[in-house]
Short mmCIF file of C-alpha atoms in Angstrom, two decimals:
data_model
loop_
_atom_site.label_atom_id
_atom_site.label_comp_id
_atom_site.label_asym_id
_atom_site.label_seq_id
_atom_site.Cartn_x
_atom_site.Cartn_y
_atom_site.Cartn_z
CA UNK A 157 0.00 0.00 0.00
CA UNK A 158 1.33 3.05 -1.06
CA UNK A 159 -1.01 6.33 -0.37
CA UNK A 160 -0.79 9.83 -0.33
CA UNK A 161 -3.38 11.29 2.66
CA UNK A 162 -4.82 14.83 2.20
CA UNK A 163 -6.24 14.61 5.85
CA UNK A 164 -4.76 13.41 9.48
CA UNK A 165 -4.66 10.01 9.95
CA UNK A 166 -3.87 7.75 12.99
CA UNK A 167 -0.88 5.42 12.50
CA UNK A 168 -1.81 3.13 15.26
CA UNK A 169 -5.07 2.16 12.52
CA UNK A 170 -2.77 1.31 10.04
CA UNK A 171 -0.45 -0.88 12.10
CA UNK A 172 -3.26 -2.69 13.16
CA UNK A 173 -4.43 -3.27 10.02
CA UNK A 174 -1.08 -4.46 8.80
CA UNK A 175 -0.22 -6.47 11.94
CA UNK A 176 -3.94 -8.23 11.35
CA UNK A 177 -3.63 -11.63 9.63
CA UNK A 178 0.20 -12.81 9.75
CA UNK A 179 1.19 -16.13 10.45
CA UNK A 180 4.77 -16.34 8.86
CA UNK A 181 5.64 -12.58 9.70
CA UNK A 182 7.92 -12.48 12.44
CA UNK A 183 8.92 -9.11 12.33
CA UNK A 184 7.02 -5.30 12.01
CA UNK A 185 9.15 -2.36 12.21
CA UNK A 186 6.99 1.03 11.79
CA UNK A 187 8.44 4.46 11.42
CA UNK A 188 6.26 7.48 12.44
CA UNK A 189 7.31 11.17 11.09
CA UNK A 190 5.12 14.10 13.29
CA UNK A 191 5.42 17.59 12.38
CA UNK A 192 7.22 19.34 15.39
CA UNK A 193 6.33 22.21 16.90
CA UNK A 194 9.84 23.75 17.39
CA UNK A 195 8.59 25.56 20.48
CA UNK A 196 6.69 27.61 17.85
CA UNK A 197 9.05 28.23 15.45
CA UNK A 198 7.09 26.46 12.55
CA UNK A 199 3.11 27.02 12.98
CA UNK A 200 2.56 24.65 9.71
CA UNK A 201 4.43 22.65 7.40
CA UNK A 202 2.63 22.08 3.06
CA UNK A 203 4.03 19.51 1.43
CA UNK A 204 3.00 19.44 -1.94
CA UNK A 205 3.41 15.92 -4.14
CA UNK A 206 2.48 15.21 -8.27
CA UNK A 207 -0.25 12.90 -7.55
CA UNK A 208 0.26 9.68 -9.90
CA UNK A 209 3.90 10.41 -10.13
CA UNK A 210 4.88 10.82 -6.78
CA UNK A 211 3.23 7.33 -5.91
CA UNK A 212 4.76 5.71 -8.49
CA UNK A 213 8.55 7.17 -7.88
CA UNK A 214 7.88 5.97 -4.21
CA UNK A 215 6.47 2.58 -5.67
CA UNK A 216 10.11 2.20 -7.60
CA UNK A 217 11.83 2.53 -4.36
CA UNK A 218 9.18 -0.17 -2.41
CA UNK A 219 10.52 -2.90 -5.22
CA UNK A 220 14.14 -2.18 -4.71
CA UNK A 221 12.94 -2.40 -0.94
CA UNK A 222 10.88 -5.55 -1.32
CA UNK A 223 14.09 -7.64 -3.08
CA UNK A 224 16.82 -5.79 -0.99
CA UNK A 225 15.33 -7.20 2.22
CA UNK A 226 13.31 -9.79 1.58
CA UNK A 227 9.96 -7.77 2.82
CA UNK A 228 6.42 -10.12 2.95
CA UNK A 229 5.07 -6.43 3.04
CA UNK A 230 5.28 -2.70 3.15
CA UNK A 231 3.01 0.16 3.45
CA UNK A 232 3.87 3.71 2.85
CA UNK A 233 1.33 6.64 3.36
CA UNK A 234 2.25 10.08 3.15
CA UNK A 235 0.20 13.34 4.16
CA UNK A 236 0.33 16.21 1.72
CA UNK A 237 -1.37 19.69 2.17
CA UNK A 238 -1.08 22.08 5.21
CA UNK A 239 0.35 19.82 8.33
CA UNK A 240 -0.10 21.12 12.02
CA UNK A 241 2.49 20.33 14.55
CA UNK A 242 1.91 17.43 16.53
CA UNK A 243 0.23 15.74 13.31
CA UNK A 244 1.63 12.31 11.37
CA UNK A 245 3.33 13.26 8.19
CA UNK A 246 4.57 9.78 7.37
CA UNK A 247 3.94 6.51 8.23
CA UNK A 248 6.53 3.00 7.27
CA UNK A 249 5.42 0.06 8.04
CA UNK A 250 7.44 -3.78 6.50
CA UNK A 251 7.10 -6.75 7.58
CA UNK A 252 9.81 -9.32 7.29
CA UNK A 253 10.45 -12.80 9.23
CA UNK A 254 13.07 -11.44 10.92
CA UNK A 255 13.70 -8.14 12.57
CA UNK A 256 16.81 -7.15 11.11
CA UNK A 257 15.21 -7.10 7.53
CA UNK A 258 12.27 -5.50 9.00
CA UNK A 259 14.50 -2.59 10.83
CA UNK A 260 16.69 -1.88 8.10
CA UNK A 261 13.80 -1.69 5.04
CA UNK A 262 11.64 1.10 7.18
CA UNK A 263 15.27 2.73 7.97
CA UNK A 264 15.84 2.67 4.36
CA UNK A 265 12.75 3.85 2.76
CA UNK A 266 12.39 6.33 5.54
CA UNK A 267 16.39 7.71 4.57
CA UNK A 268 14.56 7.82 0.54
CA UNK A 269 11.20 9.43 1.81
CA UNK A 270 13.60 12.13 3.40
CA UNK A 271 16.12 12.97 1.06
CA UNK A 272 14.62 11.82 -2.67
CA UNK A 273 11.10 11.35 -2.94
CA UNK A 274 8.68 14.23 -4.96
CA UNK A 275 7.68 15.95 -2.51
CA UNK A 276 8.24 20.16 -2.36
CA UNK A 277 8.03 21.24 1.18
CA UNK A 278 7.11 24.60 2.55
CA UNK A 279 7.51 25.55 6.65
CA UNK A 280 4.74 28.83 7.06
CA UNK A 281 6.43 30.42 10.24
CA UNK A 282 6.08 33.41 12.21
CA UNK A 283 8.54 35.27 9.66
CA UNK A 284 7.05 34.17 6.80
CA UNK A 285 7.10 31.11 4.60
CA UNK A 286 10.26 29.22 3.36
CA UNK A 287 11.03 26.41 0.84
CA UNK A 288 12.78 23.80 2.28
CA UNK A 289 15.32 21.43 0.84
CA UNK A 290 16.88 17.97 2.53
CA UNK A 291 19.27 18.81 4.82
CA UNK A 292 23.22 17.64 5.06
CA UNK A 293 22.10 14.83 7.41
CA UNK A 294 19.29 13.40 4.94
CA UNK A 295 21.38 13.54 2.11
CA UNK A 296 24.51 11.48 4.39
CA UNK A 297 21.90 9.11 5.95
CA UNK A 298 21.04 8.04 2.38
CA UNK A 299 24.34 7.75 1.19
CA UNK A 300 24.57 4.79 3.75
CA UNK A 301 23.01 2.48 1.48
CA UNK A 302 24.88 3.47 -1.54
CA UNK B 300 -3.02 22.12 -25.90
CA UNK B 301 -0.72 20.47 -23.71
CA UNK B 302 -1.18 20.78 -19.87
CA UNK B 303 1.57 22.40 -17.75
CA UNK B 304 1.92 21.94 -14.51
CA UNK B 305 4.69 23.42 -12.21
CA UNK B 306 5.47 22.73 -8.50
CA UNK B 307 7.15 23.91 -4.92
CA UNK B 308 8.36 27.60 -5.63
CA UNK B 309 8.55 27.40 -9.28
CA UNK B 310 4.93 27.37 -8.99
CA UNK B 311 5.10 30.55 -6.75
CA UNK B 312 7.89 32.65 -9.12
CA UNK B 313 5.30 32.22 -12.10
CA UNK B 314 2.42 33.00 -9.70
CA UNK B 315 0.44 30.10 -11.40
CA UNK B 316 -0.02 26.24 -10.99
CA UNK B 317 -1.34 25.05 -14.24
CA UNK B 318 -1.91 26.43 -17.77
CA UNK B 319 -3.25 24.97 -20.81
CA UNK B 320 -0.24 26.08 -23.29
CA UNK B 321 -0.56 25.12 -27.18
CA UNK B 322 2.94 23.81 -28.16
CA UNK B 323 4.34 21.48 -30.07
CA UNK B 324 7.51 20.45 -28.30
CA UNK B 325 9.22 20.77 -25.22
CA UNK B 326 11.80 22.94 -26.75
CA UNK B 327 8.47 25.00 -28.41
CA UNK B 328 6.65 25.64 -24.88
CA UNK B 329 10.11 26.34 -23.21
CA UNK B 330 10.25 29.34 -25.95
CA UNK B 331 6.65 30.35 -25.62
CA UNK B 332 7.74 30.50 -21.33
CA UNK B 333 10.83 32.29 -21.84
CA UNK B 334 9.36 34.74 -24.30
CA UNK B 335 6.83 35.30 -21.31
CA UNK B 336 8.00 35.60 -18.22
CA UNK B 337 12.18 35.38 -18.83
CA UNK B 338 12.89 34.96 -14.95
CA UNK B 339 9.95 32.19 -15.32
CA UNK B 340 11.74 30.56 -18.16
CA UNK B 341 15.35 30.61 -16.47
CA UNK B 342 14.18 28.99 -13.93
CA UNK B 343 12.78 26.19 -15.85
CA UNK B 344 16.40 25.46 -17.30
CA UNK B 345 17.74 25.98 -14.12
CA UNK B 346 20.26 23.16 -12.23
CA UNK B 347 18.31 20.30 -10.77
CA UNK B 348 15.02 21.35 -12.62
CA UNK B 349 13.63 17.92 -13.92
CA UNK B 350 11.06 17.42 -16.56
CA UNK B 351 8.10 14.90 -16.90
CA UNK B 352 6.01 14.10 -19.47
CA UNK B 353 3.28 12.32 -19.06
CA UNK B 354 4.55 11.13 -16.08
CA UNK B 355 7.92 10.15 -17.46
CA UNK B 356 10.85 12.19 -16.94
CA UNK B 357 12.40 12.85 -20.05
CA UNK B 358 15.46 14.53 -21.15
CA UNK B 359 16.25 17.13 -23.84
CA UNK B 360 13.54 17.55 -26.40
CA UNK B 361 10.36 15.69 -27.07
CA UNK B 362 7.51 16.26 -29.07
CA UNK B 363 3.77 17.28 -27.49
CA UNK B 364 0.20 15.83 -28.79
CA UNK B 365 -2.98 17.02 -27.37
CA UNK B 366 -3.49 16.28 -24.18
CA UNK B 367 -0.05 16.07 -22.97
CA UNK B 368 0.78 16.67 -19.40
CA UNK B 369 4.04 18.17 -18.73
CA UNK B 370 5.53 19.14 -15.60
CA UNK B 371 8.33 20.94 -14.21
CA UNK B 372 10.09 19.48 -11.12
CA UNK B 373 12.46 21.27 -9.40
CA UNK B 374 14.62 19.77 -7.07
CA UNK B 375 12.96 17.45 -4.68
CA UNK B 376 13.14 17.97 -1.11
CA UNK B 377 11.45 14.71 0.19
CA UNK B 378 8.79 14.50 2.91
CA UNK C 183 5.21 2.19 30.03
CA UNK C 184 6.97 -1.41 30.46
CA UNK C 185 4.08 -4.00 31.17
CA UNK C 186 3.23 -7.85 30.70
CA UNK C 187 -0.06 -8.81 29.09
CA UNK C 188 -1.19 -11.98 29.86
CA UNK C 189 -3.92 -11.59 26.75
CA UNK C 190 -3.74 -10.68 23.32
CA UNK C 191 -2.84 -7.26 21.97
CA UNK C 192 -3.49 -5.04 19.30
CA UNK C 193 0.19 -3.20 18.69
CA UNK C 194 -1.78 -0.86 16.79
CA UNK C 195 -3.84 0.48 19.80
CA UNK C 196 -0.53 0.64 21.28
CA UNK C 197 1.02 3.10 18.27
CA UNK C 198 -2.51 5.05 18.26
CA UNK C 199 -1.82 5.85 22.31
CA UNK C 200 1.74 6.48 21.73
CA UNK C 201 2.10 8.74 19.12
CA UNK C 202 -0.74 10.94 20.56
CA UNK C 203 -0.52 14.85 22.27
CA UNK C 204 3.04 14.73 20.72
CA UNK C 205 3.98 18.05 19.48
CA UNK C 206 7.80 17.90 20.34
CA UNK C 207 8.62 14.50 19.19
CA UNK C 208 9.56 14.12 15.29
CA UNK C 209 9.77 10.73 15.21
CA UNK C 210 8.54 7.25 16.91
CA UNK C 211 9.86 3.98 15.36
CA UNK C 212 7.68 0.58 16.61
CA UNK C 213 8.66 -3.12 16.32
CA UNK C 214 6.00 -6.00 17.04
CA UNK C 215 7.10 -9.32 16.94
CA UNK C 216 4.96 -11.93 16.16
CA UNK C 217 4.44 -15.60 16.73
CA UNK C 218 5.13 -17.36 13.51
CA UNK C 219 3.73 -20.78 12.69
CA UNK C 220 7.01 -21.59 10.81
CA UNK C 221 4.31 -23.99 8.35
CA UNK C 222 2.90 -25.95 11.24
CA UNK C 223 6.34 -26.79 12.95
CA UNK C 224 5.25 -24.53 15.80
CA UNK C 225 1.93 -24.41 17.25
CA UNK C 226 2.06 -22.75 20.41
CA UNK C 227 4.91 -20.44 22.16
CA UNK C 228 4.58 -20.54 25.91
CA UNK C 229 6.37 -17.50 27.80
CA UNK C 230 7.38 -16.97 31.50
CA UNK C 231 8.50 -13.77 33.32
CA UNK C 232 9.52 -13.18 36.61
CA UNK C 233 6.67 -10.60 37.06
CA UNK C 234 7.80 -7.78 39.21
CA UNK C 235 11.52 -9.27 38.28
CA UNK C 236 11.06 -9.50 34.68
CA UNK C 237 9.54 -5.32 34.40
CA UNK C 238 12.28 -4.07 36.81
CA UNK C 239 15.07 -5.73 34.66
CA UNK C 240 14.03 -4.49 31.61
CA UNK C 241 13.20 -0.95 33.10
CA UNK C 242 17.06 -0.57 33.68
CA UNK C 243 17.82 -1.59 30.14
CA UNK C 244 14.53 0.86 29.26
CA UNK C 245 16.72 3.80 31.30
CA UNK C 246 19.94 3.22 29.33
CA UNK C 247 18.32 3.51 26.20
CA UNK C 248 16.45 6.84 27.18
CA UNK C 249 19.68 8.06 27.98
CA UNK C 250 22.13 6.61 25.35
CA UNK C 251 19.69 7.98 22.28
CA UNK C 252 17.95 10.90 23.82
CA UNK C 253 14.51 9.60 24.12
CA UNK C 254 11.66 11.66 25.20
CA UNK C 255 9.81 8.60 25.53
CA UNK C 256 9.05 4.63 25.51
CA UNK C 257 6.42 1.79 25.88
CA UNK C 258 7.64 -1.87 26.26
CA UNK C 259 4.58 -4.41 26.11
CA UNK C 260 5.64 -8.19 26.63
CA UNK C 261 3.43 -10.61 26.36
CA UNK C 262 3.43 -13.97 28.67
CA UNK C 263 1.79 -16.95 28.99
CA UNK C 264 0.75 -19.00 25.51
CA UNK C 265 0.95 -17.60 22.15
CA UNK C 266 -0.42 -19.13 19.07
CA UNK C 267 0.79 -18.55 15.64
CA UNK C 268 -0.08 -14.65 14.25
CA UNK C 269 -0.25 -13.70 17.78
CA UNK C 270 2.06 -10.58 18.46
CA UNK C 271 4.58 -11.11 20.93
CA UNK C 272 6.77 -7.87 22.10
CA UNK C 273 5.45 -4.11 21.05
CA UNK C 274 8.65 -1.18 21.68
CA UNK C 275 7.77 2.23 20.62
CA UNK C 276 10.45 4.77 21.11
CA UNK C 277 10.38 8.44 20.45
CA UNK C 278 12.60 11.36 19.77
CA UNK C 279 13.51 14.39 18.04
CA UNK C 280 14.84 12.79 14.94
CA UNK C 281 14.31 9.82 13.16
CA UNK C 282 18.05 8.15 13.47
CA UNK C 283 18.04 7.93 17.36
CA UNK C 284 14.62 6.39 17.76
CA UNK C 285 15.40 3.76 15.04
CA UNK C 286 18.88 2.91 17.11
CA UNK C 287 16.42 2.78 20.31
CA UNK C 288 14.08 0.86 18.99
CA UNK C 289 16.90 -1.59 17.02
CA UNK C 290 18.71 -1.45 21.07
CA UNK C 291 16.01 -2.81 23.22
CA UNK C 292 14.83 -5.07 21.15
CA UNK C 293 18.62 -6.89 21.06
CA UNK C 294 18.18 -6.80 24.54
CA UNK C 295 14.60 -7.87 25.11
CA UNK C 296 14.98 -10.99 22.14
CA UNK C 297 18.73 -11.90 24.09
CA UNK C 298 18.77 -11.20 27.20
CA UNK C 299 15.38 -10.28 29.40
CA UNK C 300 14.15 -12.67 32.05
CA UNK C 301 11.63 -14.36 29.74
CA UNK C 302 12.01 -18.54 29.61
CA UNK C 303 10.74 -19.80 26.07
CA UNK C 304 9.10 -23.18 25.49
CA UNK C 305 7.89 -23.95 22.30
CA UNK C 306 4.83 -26.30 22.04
CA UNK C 307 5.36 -28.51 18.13
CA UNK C 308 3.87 -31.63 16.61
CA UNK C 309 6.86 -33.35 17.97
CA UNK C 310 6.88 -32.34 22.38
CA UNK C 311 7.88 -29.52 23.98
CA UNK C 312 11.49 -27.95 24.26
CA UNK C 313 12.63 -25.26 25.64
CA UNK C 314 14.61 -22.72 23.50
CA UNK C 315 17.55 -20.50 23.93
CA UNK C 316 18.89 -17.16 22.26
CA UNK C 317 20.80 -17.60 19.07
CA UNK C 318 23.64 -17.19 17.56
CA UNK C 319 22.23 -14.21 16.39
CA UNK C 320 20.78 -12.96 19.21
CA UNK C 321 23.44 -12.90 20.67
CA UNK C 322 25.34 -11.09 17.98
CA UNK C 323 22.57 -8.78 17.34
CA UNK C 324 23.51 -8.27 21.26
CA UNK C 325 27.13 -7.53 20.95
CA UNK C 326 26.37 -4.51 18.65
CA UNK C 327 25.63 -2.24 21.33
CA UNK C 328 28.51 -3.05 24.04
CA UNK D 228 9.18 -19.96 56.02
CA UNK D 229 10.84 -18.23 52.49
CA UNK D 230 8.77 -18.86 49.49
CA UNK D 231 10.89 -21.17 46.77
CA UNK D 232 9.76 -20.17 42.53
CA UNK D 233 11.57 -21.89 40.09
CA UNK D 234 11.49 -21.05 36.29
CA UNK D 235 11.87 -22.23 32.81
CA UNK D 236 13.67 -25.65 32.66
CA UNK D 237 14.18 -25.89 36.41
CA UNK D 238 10.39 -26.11 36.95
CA UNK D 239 9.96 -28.89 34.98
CA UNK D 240 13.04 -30.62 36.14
CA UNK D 241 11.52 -29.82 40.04
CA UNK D 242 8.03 -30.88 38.90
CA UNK D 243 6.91 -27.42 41.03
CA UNK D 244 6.76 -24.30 40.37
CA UNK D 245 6.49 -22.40 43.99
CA UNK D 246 6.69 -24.10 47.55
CA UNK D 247 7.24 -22.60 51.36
CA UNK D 248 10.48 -23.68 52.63
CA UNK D 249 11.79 -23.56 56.05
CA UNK D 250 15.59 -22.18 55.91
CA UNK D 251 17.79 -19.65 57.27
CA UNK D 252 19.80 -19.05 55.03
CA UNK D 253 19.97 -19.18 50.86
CA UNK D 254 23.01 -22.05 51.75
CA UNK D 255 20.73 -23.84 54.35
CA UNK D 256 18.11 -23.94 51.70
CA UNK D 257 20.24 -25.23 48.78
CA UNK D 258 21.20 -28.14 51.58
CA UNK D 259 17.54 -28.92 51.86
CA UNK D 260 16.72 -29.15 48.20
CA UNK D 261 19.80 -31.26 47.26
CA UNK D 262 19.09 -33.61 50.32
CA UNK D 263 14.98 -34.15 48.47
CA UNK D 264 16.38 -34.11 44.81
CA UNK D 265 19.74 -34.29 43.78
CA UNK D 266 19.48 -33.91 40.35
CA UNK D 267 17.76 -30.70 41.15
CA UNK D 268 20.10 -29.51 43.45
CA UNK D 269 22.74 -29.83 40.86
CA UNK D 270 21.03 -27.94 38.57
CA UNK D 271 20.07 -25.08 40.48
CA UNK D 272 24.03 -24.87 41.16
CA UNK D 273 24.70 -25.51 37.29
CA UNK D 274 26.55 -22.61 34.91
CA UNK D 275 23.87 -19.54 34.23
CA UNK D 276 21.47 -20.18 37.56
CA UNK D 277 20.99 -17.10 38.78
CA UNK D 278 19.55 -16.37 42.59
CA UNK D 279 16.98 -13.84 43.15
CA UNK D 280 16.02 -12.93 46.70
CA UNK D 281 13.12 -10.89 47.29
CA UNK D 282 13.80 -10.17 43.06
CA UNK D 283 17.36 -8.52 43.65
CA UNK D 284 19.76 -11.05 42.21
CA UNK D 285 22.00 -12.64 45.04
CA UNK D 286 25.28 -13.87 45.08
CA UNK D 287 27.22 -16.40 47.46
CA UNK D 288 25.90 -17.01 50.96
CA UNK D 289 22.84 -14.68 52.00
CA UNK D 290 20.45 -14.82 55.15
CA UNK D 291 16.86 -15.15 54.45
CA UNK D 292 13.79 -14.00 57.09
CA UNK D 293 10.10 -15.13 57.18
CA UNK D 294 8.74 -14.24 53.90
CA UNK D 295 11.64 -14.12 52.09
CA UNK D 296 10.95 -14.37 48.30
CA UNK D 297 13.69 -16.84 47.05
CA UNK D 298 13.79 -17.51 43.15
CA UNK D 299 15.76 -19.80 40.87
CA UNK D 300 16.34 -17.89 37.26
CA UNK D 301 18.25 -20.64 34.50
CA UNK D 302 19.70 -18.69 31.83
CA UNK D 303 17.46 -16.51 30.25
CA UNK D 304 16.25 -17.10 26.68
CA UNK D 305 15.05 -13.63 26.34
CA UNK D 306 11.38 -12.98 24.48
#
């Protein structure tokens, strides 16, 4: 499953819904991205996507995830629009039969989802709005699996 | 007509989303954009600025039909 | 949170309570492990703690970990008693500021809790019972950290 | 009287889980339970058994009162 989500949405309902049903899955690793607050440095976030495209760029990387590691699963949803702190922005979920796999996929597609994916991001602050671009530490963290 | 679509701030330089622009090429609507709105078109061919047609990306020129979609992509800055 | 369930448990319920009223937290990471049937060669996984023991010991490892990777927070949920196949076994959620740390957390304790936490593991087959012991791996998964 | 749990393996070796002991001392009691069963006083002295009393893990020689919570851990196989 691979979604973009124009409103909030509760990761704990999608974990249960990928947890539900397993009998040779040994291992779930989830990854959970919240808008922060910043002590109210950043009021909201917009992330903007190419609906179509940007599912299917992120669908290229869940393959190369899928054979890497081995996954029995993934699911990837990603909010776009105006995000308020304290609110989900991304969810990972893969399952694997072992938790190494499982750890290393959601660390993986999380370091893409960061760094690569079509997204465009904008942070509407107190002084104004900004584009933002991956930071030295995305860019390094996805270099790791280079 | 193809369909242009442009996103994160080129979308705010050219102070619109999407236009219906009659071209016949990439290279052809790049002209028509340039002739336009030259910061606009600049920052079209700008570093990092990635093309897709139709939901490919594509590279140098490429011919448009009716009902093409083409978008401009600058750099991405992930979620 | 560190706590024993004697009954089955939705991880997902688990992720839903975590992750909520967070403004300050960027990022939670969750593993669930669950019970596989390993195609009928396992049928039921029976699990003892030390309760009281068992919570205490893995509260100290629970401590190191909120120190060691900057957590703001963590839940531990363990369950006990007999598992059948599909049924999740261990739930760790971890949170922090950024996404590397509660990955390493996460990745930390559950080294620790698969290794070395005061559980005793029997597994119930087609052919007896037999108690089982960390491997190899485990063990190495262990040695990571020290 | 101190209150006796074994776990994992040693339980089933013991063929009990929890019983009320008489004993003074964590010694006097590992007299009393080789004297009953050897085998099982051999294993709760085996590599990896670990002593708990009143659930802080013991080692060597320790006194125990009325009440005292006393419990056998075999190596631990994690979850």
């Amino acid at each position: 499953m691979i979604r973009l989500a124009e409103q909030p949405f509760d990761p704990g309902a999608l974990l249960s819904e990928f947890t539900r049903g397993r009998a040779e899955t040994g291992a779930v690793a989830t990854f959970t991205g919240i808008a922060r607050a910043e002590r109210g440095a950043t009021t909201v976030l917009e992330l903007e996507a190419y609906p179509g495209f940007t599912e299917a760029e992120i669908g290229k990387i869940a393959d190369q995830a899928r054979e890497r590691f081995g996954l029995h699963d993934l699911a990837i949803l990603h909010r776009v629009g105006k995000i308020g702190p304290g609110e989900p922005i991304v969810f990972v979920a893969t399952a694997a039969g072992h938790r190494r796999a499982a750890f290393e996929a959601c660390d993986f597609l999380m370091d893409y989802l960061k760094s690569k994916a079509p997204f465009w991001k904008k942070e509407h602050g107190p002084d104004g709005d900004r584009w933002i671009e991956p930071t030295a530490q995305d860019h390094a963290d996805r270099e790791r699996w280079s | 007509m193809a369909r242009v679509l442009l996103f994160g701030p080129l979308r705010d330089l050219a102070g619109w989303r999407e236009r219906e622009i009659e071209a016949a090429s990439l290279a052809a609507l790049r002209g028509f954009l340039v002739d336009e709105d030259a910061d606009l078109g600049a920052a079209l061919a700008g570093p990092g600025v990635q093309v897709a047609v139709d939901q490919a990306v594509v590279r140098g020129d490429v011919g448009l039909s009716a009902g093409s979609e083409v978008a401009f992509l600058p750099p991405m800055s992930g979620g």
